[in-house]
Short mmCIF file of C-alpha atoms in Angstrom, two decimals:
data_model
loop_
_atom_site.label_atom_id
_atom_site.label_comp_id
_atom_site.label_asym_id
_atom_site.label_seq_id
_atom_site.Cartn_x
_atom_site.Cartn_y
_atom_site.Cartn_z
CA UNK A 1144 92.07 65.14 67.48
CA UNK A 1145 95.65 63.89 68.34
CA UNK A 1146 96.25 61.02 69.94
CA UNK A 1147 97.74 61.54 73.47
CA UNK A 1148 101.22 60.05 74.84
CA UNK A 1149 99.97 56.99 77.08
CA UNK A 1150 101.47 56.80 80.59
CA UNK A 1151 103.17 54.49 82.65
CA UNK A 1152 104.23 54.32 86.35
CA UNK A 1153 107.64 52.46 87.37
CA UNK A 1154 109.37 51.85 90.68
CA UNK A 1155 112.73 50.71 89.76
CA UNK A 1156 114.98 49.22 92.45
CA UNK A 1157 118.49 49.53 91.30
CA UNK A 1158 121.49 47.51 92.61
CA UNK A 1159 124.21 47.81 90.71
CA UNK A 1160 126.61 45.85 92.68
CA UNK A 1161 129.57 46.64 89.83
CA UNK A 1162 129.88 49.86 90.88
CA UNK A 1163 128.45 49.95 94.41
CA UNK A 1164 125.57 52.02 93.40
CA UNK A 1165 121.60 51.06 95.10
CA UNK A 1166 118.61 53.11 94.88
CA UNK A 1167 115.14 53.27 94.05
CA UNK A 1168 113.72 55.48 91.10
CA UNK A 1169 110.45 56.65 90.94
CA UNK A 1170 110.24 57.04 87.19
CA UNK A 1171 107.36 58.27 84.32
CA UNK A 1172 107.71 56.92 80.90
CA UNK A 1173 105.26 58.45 78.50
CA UNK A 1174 105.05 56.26 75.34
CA UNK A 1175 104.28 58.28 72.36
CA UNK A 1176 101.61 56.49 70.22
CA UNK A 1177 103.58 55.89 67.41
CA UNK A 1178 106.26 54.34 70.02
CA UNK A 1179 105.97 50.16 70.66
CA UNK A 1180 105.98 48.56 74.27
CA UNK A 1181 109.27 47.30 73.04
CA UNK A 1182 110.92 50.67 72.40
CA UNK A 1183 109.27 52.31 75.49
CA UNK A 1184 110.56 48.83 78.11
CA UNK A 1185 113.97 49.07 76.30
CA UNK A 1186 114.47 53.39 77.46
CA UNK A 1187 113.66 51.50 80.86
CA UNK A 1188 116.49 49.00 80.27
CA UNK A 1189 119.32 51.57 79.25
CA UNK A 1190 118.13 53.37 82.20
CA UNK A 1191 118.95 50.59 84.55
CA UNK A 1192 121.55 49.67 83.05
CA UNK A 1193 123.29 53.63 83.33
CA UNK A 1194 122.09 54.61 86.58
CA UNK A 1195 125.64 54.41 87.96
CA UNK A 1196 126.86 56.90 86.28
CA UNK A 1197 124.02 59.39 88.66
CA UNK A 1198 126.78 59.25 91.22
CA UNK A 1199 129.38 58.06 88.88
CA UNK A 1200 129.78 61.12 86.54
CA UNK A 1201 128.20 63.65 89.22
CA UNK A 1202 128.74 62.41 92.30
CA UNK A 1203 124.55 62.11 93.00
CA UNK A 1204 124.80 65.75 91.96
CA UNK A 1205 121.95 65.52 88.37
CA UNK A 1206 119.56 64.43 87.39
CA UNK A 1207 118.95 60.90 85.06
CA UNK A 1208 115.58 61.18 83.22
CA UNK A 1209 114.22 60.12 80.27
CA UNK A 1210 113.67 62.34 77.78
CA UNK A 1211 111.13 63.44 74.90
CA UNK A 1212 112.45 60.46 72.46
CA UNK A 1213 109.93 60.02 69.79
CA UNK A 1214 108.26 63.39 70.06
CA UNK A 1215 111.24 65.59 69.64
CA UNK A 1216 114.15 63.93 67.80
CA UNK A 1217 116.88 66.42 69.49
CA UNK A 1218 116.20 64.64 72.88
CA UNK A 1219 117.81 61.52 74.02
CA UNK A 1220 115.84 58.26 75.01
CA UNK A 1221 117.65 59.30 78.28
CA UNK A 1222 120.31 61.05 79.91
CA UNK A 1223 121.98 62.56 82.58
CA UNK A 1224 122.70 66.40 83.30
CA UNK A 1225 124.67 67.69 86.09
CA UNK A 1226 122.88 70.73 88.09
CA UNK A 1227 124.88 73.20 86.20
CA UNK A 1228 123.26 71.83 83.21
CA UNK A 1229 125.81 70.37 81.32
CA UNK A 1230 124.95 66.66 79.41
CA UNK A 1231 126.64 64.13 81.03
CA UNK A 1232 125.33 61.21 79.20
CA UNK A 1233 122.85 60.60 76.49
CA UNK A 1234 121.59 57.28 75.47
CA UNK A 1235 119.45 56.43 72.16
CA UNK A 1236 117.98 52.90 71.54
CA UNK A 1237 117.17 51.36 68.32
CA UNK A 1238 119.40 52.31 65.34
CA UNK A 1239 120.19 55.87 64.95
CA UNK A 1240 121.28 57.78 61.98
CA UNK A 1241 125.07 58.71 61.76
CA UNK A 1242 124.19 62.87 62.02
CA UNK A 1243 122.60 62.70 65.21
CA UNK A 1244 125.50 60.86 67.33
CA UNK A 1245 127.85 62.86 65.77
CA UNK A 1246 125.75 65.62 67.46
CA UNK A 1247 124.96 64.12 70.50
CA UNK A 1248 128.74 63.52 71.19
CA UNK A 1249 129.69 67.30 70.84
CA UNK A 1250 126.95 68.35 73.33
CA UNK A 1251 127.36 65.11 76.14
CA UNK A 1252 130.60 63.62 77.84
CA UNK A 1253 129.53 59.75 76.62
CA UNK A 1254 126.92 58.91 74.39
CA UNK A 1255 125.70 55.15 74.55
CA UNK A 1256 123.57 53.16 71.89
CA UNK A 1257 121.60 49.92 72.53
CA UNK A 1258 120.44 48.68 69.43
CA UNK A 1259 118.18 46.14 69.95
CA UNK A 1260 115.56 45.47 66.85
CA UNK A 1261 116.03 42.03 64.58
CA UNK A 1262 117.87 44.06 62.10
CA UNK A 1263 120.03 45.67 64.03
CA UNK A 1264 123.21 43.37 62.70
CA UNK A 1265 122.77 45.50 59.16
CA UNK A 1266 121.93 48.67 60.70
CA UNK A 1267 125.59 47.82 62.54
CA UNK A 1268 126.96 46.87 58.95
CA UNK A 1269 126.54 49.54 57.59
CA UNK A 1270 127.18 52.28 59.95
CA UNK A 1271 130.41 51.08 62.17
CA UNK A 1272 132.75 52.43 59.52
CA UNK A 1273 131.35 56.37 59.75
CA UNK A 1274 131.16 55.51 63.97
CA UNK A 1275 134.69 54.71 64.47
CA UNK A 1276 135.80 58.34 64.84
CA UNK A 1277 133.35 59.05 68.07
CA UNK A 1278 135.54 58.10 70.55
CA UNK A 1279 132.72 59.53 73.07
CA UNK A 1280 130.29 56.43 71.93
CA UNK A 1281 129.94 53.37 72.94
CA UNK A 1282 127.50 50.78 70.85
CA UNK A 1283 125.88 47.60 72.65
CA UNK A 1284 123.49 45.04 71.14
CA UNK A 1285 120.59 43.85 73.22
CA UNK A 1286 119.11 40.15 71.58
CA UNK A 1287 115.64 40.62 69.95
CA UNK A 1288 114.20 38.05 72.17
CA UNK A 1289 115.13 39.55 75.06
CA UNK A 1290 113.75 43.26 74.12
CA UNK A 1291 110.48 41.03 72.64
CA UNK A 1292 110.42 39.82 76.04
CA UNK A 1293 110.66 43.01 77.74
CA UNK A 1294 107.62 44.25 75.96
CA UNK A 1295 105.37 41.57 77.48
CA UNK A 1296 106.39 42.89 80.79
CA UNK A 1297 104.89 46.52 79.92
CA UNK A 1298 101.94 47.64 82.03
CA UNK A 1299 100.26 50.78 83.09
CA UNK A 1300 101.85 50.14 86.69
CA UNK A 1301 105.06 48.31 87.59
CA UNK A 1302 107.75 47.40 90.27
CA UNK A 1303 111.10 45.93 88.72
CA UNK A 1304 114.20 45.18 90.29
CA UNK A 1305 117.25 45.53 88.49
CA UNK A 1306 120.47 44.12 89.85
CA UNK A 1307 123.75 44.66 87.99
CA UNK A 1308 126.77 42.06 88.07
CA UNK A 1309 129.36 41.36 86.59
CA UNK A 1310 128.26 43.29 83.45
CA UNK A 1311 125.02 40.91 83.15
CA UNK A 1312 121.44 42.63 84.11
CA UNK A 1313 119.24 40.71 85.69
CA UNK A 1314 115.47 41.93 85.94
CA UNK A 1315 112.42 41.20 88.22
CA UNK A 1316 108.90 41.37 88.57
CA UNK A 1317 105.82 39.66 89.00
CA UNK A 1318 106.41 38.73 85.46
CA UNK A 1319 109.43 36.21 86.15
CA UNK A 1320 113.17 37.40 85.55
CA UNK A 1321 115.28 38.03 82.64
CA UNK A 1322 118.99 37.98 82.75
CA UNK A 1323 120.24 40.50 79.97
CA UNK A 1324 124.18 40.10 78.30
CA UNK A 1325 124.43 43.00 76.04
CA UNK A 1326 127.37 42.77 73.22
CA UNK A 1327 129.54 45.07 72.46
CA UNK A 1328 130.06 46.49 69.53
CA UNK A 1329 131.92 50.00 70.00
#
């Protein structure tokens, strides 16, 4: 018998005062089994961190969700489609082969990458060269401690507050805060 996605519940409170955006998302995140609490709180992250571009990119008319991730590989982490269906953004974390950009940036307007594991540095190494062409993507680098953090903060049920400024996240929750300073890369 297969092993079933596990669940999880999150009220996100979004104020992104960058780009004047503030709302509240009621979001589901099913974490595949063979996905970590890590993986699963970063898709949360990237969320926060793009949820702008909902009125941004289609003026509050789409819809940001996550998508299948680990359980079909031709679906984002997350993204963003406009009502007539068209991708607006798509956003992977982790490392991601060179292939699959290049074919998420001919079906979506901007394709983002966090990369966030210890090793991300070589995956970056040895990919940049074949990325530079994808003027579509942009790369950012999310420290391991801070993703390692992030995973302690997973739970069946949660309420975090993300506020956005001056390019720095800063997250709460009954857990504490952290204040996340991505790099970029691309």
């Amino acid at each position: 018998m297969a092993i079933k996605s596990t669940i999880f519940k999150v009220t996100l409170s979004v104020a992104d005062i960058d780009h004047a955006y503030y709302a509240d998302h009621s979001l589901t995140l099913a974490r595949h089994p063979s996905e970590t609490d890590e993986r699963m709180m970063m898709r949360l992250l990237a969320l926060s961190f793009n949820a702008h571009l909902l009125n941004d990119l289609c003026q509050g008319d789409g819809q940001l969700v996550f998508g299948a991730g680990l359980s079909d590989p031709d679906e984002p982490d997350v993204w963003l489609k406009d009502f007539t269906g068209q991708t607006r953004l798509w956003v992977e974390v982790g490392q991601p082969e060179e292939k699959p950009l290049s074919r998420a940036c001919s079906k979506s307007d901007k394709v983002v990458v966090y990369a966030y594991h210890h090793a991300a540095e070589v995956w970056w190494k040895g990919i940049q060269n074949k990325l530079t062409r994808m003027d579509k993507l942009s790369v950012y680098r999310v420290p391991s401690d801070i993703s390692q953090e992030l995973a302690r903060w997973a739970e069946r049920s949660m309420q975090i507050q993300a506020t956005i400024q001056d390019g720095h996240l800063m997250l709460s929750s009954h857990q504490g805060t952290i204040e996340v300073t991505c790099e970029r890369w691309k």
